[in-house]
GROMACS .gro file of N, CA and C in nm:
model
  444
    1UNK      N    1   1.232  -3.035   0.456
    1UNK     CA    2   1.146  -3.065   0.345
    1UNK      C    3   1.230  -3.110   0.226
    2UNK      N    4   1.291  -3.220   0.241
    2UNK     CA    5   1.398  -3.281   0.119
    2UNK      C    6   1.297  -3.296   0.009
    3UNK      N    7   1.322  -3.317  -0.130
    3UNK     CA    8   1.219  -3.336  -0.212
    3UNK      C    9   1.350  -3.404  -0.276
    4UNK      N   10   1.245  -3.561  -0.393
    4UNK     CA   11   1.377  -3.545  -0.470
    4UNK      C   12   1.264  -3.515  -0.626
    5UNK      N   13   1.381  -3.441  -0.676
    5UNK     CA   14   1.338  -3.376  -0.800
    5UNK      C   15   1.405  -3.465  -0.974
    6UNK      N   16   1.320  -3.496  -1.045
    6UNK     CA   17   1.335  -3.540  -1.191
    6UNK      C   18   1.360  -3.464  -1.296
    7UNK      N   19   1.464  -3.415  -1.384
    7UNK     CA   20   1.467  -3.342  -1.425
    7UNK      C   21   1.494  -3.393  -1.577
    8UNK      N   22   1.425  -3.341  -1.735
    8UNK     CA   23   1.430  -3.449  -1.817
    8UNK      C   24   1.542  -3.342  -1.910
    9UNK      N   25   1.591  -3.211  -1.855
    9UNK     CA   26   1.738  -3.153  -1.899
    9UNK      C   27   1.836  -3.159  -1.807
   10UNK      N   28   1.939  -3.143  -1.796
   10UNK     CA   29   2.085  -3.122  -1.719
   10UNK      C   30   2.074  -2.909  -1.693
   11UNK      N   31   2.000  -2.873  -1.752
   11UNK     CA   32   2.036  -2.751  -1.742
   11UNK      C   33   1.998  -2.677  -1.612
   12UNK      N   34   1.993  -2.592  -1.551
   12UNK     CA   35   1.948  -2.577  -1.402
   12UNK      C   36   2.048  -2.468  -1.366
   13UNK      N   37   1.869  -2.324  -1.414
   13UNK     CA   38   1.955  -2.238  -1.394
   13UNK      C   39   1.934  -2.130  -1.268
   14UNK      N   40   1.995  -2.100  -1.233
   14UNK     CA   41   2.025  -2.039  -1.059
   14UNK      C   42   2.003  -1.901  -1.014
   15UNK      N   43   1.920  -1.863  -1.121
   15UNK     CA   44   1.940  -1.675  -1.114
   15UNK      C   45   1.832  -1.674  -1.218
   16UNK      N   46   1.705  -1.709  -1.150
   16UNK     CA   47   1.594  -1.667  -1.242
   16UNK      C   48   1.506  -1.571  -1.170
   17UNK      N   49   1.475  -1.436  -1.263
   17UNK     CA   50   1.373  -1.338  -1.245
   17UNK      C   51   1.247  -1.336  -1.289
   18UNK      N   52   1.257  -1.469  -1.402
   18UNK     CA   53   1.087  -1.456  -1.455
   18UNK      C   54   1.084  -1.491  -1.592
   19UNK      N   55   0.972  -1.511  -1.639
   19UNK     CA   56   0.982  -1.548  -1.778
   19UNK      C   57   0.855  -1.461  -1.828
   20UNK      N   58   0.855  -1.436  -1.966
   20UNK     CA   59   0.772  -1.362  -2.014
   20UNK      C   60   0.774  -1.232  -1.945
   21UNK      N   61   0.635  -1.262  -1.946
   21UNK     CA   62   0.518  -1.118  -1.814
   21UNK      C   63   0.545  -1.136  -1.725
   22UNK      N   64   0.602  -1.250  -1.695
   22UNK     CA   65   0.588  -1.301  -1.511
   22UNK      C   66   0.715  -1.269  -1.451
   23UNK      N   67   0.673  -1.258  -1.311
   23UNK     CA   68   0.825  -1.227  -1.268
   23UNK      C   69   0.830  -1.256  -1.113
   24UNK      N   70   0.902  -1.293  -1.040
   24UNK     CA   71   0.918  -1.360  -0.902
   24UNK      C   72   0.876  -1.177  -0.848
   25UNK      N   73   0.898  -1.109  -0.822
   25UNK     CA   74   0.866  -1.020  -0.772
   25UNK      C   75   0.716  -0.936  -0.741
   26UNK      N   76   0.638  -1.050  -0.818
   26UNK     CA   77   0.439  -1.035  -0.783
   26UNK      C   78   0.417  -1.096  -0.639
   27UNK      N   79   0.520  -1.191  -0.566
   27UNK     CA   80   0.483  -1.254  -0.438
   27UNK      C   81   0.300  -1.325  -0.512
   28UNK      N   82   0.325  -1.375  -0.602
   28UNK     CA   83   0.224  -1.459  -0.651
   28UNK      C   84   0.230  -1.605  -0.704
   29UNK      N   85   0.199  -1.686  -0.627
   29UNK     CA   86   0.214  -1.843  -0.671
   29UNK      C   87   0.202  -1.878  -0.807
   30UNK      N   88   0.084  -1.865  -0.854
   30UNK     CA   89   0.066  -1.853  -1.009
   30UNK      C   90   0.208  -1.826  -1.128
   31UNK      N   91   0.273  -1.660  -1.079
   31UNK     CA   92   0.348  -1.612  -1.150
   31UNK      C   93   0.504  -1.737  -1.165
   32UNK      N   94   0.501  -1.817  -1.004
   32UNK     CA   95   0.597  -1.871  -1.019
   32UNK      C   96   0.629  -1.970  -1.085
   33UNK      N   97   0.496  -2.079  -1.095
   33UNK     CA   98   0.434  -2.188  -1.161
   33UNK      C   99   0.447  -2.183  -1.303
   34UNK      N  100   0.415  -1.991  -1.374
   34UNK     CA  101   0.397  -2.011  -1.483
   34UNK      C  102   0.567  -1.979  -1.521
   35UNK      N  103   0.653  -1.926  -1.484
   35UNK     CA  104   0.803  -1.902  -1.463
   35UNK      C  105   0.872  -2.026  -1.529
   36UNK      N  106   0.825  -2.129  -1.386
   36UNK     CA  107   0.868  -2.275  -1.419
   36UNK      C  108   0.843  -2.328  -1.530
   37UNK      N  109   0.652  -2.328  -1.575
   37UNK     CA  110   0.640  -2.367  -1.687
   37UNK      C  111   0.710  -2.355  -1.799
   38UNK      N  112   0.742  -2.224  -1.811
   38UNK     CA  113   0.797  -2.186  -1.918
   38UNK      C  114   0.921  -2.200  -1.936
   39UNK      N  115   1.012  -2.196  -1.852
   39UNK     CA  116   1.138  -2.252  -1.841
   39UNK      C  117   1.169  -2.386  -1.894
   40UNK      N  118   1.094  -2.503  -1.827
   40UNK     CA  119   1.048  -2.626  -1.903
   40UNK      C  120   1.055  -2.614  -2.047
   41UNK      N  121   0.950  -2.540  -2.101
   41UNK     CA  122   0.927  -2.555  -2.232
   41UNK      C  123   1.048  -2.515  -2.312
   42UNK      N  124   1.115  -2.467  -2.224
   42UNK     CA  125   1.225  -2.398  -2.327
   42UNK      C  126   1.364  -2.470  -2.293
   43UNK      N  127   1.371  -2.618  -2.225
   43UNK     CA  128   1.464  -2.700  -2.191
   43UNK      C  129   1.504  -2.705  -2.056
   44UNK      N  130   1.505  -2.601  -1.962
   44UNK     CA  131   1.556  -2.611  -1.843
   44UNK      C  132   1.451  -2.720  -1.778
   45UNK      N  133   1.542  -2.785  -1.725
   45UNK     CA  134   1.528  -2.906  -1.643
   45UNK      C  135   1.485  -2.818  -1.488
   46UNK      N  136   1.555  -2.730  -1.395
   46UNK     CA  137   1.537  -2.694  -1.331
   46UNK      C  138   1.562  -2.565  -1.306
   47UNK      N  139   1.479  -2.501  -1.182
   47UNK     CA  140   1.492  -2.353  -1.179
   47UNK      C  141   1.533  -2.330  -1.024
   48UNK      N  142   1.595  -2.181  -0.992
   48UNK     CA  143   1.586  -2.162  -0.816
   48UNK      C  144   1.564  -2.014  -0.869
   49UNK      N  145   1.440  -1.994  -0.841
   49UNK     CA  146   1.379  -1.829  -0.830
   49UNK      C  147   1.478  -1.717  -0.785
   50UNK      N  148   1.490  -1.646  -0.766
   50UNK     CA  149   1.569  -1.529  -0.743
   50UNK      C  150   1.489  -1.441  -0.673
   51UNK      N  151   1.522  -1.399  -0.531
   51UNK     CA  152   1.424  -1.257  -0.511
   51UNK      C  153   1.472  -1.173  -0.466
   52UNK      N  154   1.420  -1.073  -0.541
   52UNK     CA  155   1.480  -0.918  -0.559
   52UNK      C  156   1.515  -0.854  -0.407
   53UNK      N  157   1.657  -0.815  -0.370
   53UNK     CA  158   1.702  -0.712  -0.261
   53UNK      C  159   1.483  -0.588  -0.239
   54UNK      N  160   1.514  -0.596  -0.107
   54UNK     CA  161   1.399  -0.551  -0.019
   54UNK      C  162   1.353  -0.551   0.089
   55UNK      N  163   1.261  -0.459   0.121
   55UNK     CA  164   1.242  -0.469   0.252
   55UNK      C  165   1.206  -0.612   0.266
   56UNK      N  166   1.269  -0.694   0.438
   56UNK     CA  167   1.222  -0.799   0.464
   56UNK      C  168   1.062  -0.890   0.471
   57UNK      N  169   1.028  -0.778   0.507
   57UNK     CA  170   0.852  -0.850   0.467
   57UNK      C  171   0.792  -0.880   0.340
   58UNK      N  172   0.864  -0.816   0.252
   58UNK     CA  173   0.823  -0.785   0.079
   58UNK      C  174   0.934  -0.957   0.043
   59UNK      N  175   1.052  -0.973   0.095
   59UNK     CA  176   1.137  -1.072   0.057
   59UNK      C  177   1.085  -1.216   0.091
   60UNK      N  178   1.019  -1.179   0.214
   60UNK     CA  179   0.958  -1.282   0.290
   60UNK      C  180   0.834  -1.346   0.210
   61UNK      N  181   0.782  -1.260   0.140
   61UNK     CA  182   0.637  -1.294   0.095
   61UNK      C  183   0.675  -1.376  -0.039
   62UNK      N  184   0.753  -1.297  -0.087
   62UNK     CA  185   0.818  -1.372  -0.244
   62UNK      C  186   0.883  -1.535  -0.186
   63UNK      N  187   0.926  -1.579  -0.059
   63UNK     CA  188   0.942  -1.670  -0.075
   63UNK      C  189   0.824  -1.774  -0.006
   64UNK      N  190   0.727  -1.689   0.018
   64UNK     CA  191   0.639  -1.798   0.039
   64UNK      C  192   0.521  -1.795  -0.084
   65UNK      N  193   0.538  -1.744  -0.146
   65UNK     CA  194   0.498  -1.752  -0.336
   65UNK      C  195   0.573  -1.847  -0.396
   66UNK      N  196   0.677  -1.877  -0.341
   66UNK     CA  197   0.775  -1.985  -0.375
   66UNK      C  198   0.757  -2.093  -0.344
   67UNK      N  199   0.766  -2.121  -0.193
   67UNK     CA  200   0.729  -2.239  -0.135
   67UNK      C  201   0.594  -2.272  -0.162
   68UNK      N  202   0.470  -2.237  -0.161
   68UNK     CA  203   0.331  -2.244  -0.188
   68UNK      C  204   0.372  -2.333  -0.312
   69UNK      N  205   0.426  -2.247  -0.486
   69UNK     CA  206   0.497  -2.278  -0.621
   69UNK      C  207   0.527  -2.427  -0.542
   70UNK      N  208   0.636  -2.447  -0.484
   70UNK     CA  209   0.738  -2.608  -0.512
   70UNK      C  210   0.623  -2.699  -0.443
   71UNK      N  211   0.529  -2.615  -0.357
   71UNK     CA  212   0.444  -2.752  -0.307
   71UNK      C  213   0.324  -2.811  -0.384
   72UNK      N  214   0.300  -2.715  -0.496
   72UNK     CA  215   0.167  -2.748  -0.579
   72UNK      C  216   0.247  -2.796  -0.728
   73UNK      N  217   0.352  -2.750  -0.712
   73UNK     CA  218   0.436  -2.733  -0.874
   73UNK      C  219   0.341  -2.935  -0.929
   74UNK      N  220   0.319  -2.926  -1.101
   74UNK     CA  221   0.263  -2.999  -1.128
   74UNK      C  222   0.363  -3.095  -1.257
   75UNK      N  223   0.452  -2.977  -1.327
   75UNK     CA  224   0.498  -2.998  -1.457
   75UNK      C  225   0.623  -2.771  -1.441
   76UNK      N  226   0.654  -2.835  -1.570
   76UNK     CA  227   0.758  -2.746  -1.617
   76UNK      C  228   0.918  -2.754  -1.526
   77UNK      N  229   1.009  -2.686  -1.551
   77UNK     CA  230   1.118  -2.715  -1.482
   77UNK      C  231   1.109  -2.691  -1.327
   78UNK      N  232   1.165  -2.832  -1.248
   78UNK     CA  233   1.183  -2.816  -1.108
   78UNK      C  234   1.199  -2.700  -1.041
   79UNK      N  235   1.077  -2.629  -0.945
   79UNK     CA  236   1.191  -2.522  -0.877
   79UNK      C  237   1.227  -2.616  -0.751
   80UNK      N  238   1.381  -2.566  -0.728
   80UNK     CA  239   1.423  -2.669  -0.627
   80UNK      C  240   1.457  -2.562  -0.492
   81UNK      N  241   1.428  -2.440  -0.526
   81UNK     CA  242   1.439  -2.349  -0.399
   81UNK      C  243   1.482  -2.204  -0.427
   82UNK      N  244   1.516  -2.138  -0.321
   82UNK     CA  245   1.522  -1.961  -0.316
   82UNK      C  246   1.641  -1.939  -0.360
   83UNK      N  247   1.694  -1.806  -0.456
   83UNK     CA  248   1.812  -1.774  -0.471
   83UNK      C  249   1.767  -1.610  -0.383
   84UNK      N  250   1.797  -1.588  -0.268
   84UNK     CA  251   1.805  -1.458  -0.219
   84UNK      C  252   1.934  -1.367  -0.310
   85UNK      N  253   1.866  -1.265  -0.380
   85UNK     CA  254   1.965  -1.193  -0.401
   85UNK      C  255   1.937  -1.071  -0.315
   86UNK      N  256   2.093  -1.035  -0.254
   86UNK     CA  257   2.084  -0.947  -0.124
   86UNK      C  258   1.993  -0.992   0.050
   87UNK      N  259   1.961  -0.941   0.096
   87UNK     CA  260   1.952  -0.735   0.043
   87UNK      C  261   2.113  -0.719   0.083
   88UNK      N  262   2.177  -0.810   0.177
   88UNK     CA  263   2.318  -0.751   0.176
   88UNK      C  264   2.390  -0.734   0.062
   89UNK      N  265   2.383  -0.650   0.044
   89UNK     CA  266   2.468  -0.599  -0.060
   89UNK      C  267   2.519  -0.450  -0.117
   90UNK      N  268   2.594  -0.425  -0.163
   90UNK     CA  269   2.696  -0.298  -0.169
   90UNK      C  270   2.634  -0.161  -0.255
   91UNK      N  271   2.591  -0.094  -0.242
   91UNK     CA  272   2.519   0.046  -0.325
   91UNK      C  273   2.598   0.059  -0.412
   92UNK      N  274   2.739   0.064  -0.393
   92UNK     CA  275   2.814   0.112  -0.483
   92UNK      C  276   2.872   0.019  -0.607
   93UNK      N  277   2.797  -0.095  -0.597
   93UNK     CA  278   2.790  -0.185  -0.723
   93UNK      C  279   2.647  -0.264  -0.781
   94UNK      N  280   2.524  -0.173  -0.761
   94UNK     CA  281   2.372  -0.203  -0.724
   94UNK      C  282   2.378  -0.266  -0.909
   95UNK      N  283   2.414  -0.181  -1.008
   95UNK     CA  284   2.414  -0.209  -1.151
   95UNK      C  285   2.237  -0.206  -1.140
   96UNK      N  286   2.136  -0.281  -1.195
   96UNK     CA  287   2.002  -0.259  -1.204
   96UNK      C  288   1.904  -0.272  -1.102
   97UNK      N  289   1.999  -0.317  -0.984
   97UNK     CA  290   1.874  -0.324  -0.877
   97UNK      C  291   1.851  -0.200  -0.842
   98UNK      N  292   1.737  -0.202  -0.730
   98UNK     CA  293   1.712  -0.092  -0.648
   98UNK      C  294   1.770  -0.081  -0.508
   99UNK      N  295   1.893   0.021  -0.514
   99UNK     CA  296   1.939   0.044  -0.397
   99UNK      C  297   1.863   0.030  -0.222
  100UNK      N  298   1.749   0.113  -0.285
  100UNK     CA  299   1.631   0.118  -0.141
  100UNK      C  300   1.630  -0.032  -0.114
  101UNK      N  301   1.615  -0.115  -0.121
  101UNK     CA  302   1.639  -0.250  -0.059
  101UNK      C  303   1.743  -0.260   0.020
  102UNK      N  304   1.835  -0.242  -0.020
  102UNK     CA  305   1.985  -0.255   0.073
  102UNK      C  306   2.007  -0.246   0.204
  103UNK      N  307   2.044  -0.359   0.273
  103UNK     CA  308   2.071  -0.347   0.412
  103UNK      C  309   2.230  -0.368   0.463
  104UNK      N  310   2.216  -0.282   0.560
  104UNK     CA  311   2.398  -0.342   0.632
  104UNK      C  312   2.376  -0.501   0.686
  105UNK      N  313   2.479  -0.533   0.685
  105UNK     CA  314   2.458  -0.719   0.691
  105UNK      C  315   2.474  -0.662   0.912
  106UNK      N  316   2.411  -0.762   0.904
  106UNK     CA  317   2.338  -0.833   1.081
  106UNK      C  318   2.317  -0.910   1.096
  107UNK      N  319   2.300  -0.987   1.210
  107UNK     CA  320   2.292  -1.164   1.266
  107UNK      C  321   2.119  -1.146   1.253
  108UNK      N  322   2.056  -1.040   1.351
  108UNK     CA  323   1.927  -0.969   1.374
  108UNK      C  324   1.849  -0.967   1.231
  109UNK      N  325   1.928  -0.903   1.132
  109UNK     CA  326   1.863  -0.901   1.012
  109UNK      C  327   1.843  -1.031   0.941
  110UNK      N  328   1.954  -1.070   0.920
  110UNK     CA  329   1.946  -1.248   0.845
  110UNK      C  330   1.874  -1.329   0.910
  111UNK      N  331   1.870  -1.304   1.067
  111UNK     CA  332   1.785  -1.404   1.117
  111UNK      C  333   1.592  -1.336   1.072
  112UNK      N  334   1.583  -1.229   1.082
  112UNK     CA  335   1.453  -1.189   1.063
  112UNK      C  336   1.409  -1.241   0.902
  113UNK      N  337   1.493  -1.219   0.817
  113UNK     CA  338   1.490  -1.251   0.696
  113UNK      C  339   1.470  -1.417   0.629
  114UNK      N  340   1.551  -1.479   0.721
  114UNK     CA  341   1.558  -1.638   0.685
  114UNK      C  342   1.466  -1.751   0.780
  115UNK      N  343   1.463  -1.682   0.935
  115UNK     CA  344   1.379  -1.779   0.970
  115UNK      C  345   1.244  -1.863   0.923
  116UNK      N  346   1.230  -1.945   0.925
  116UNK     CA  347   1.120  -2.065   0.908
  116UNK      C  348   1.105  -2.038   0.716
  117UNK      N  349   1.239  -2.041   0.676
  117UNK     CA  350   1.235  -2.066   0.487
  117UNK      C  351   1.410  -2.117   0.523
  118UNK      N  352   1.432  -2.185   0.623
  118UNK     CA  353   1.654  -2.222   0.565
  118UNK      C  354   1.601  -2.337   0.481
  119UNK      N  355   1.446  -2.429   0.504
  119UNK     CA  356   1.459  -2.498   0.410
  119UNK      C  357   1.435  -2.534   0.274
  120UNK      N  358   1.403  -2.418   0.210
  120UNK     CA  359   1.387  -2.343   0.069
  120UNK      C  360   1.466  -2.287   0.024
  121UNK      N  361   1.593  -2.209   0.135
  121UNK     CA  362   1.661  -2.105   0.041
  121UNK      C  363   1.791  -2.181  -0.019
  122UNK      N  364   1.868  -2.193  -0.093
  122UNK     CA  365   1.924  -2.234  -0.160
  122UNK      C  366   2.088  -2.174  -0.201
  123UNK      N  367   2.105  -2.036  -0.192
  123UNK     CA  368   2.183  -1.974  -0.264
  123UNK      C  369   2.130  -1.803  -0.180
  124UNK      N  370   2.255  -1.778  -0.115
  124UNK     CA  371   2.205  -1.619  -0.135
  124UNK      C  372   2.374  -1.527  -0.214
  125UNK      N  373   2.303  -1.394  -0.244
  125UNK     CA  374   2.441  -1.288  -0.263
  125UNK      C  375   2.430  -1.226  -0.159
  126UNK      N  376   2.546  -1.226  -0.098
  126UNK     CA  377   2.562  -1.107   0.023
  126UNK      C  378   2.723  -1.060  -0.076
  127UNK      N  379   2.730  -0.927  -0.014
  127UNK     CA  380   2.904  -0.819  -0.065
  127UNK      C  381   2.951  -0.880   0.053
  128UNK      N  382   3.073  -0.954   0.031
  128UNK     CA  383   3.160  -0.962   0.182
  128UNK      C  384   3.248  -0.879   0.199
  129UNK      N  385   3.232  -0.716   0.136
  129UNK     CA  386   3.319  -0.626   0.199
  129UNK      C  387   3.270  -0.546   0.268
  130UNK      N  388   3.134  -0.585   0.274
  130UNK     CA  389   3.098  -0.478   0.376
  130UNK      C  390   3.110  -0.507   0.511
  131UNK      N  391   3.126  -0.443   0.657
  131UNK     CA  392   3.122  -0.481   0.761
  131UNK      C  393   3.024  -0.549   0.815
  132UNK      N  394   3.045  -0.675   0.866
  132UNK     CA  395   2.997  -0.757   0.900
  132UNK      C  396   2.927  -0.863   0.842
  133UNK      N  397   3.005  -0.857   0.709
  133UNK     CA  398   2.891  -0.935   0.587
  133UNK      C  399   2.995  -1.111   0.642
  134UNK      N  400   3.154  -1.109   0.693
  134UNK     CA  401   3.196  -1.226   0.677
  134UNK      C  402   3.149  -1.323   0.832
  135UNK      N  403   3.080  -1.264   0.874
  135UNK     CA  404   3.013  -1.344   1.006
  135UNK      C  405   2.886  -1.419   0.918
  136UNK      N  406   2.782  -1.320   0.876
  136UNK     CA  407   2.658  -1.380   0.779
  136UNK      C  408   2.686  -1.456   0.694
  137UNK      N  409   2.823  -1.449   0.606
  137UNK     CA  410   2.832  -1.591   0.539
  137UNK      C  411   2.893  -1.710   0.586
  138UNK      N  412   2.971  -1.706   0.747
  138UNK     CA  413   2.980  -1.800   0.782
  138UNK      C  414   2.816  -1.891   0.824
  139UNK      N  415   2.763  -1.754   0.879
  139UNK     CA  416   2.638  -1.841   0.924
  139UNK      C  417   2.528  -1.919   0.838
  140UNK      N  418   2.578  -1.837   0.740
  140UNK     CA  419   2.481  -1.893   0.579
  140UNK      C  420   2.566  -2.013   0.578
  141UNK      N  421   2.678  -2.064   0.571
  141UNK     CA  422   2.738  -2.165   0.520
  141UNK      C  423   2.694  -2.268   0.635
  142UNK      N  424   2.730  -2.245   0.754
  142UNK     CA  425   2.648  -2.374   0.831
  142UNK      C  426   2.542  -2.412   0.797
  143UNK      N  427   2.442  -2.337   0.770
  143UNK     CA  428   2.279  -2.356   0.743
  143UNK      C  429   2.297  -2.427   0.602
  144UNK      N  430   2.375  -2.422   0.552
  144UNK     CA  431   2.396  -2.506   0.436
  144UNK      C  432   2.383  -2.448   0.257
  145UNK      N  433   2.341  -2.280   0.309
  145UNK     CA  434   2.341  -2.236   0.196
  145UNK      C  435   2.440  -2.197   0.143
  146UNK      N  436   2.459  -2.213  -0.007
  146UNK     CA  437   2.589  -2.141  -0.133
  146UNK      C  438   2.560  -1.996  -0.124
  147UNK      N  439   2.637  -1.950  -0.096
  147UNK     CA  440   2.618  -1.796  -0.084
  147UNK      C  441   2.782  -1.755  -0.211
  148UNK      N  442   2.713  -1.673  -0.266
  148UNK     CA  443   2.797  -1.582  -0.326
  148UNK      C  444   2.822  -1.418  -0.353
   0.00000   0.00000   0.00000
């Protein structure tokens, strides 16, 4: 699903949770639309949603609140796709997330997590010190995502 996107700022920012009231974490199309909007208004040219470390079905839903968002999107800054943050990722450096999300990195898990969205997601965080996290970012990197 290539799209090409117009953007009337340079700015395009990569780690968005929400604007206002709204917040990627309603798994609500609306919330994402109005995200974008508002981003727009406030110069960003483009956005890539962020969704919160979680159980996989809860992660899953936020990105099809997303995709639903980029396919109706009308106006405000581009979303151009998913920033997965986590769930691989380390407890012992969580800072404001919620630990309970957190998974040990797996081929089984990433694949349950990413199938039928590699062409939305954009960017994930995985910890590559945890065991088995440097197999998942090789496999993230074929699929073509920036993982950090």
């Amino acid at each position: 699903m290539a799209r090409s996107v117009q953007t009337t700022s340079q700015l395009i920012d990569i780690h968005v949770h929400g604007a206002k009231t709204h917040d990627t974490g309603t798994r609500r199309q609306d919330d994402i639309l109005r995200i974008a909007e508002i981003h727009g208004q406030h110069g960003t040219g483009a956005i890539v949603p962020t969704v919160y470390p979680g159980p996989v079905e809860t992660m899953r839903e936020n990105m099809t609140a997303i995709r639903k968002a980029m396919s109706s999107q009308r106006g405000g800054a581009a979303i151009l796709g998913v920033h997965l943050e986590g769930p691989f990722l380390n407890a012992e450096y969580a800072g404001a997330l919620d630990r309970q999300g957190f998974q040990d990195p797996s081929p089984r898990r990433l694949s349950s997590l990413i199938d039928d969205f590699e062409d939305i997601i954009r960017i994930i965080t995985i910890a590559p010190e945890l065991p088995g996290a440097l197999k998942l970012i090789e496999t993230c990197r074929k699929k073509g995502f920036l993982v950090q």
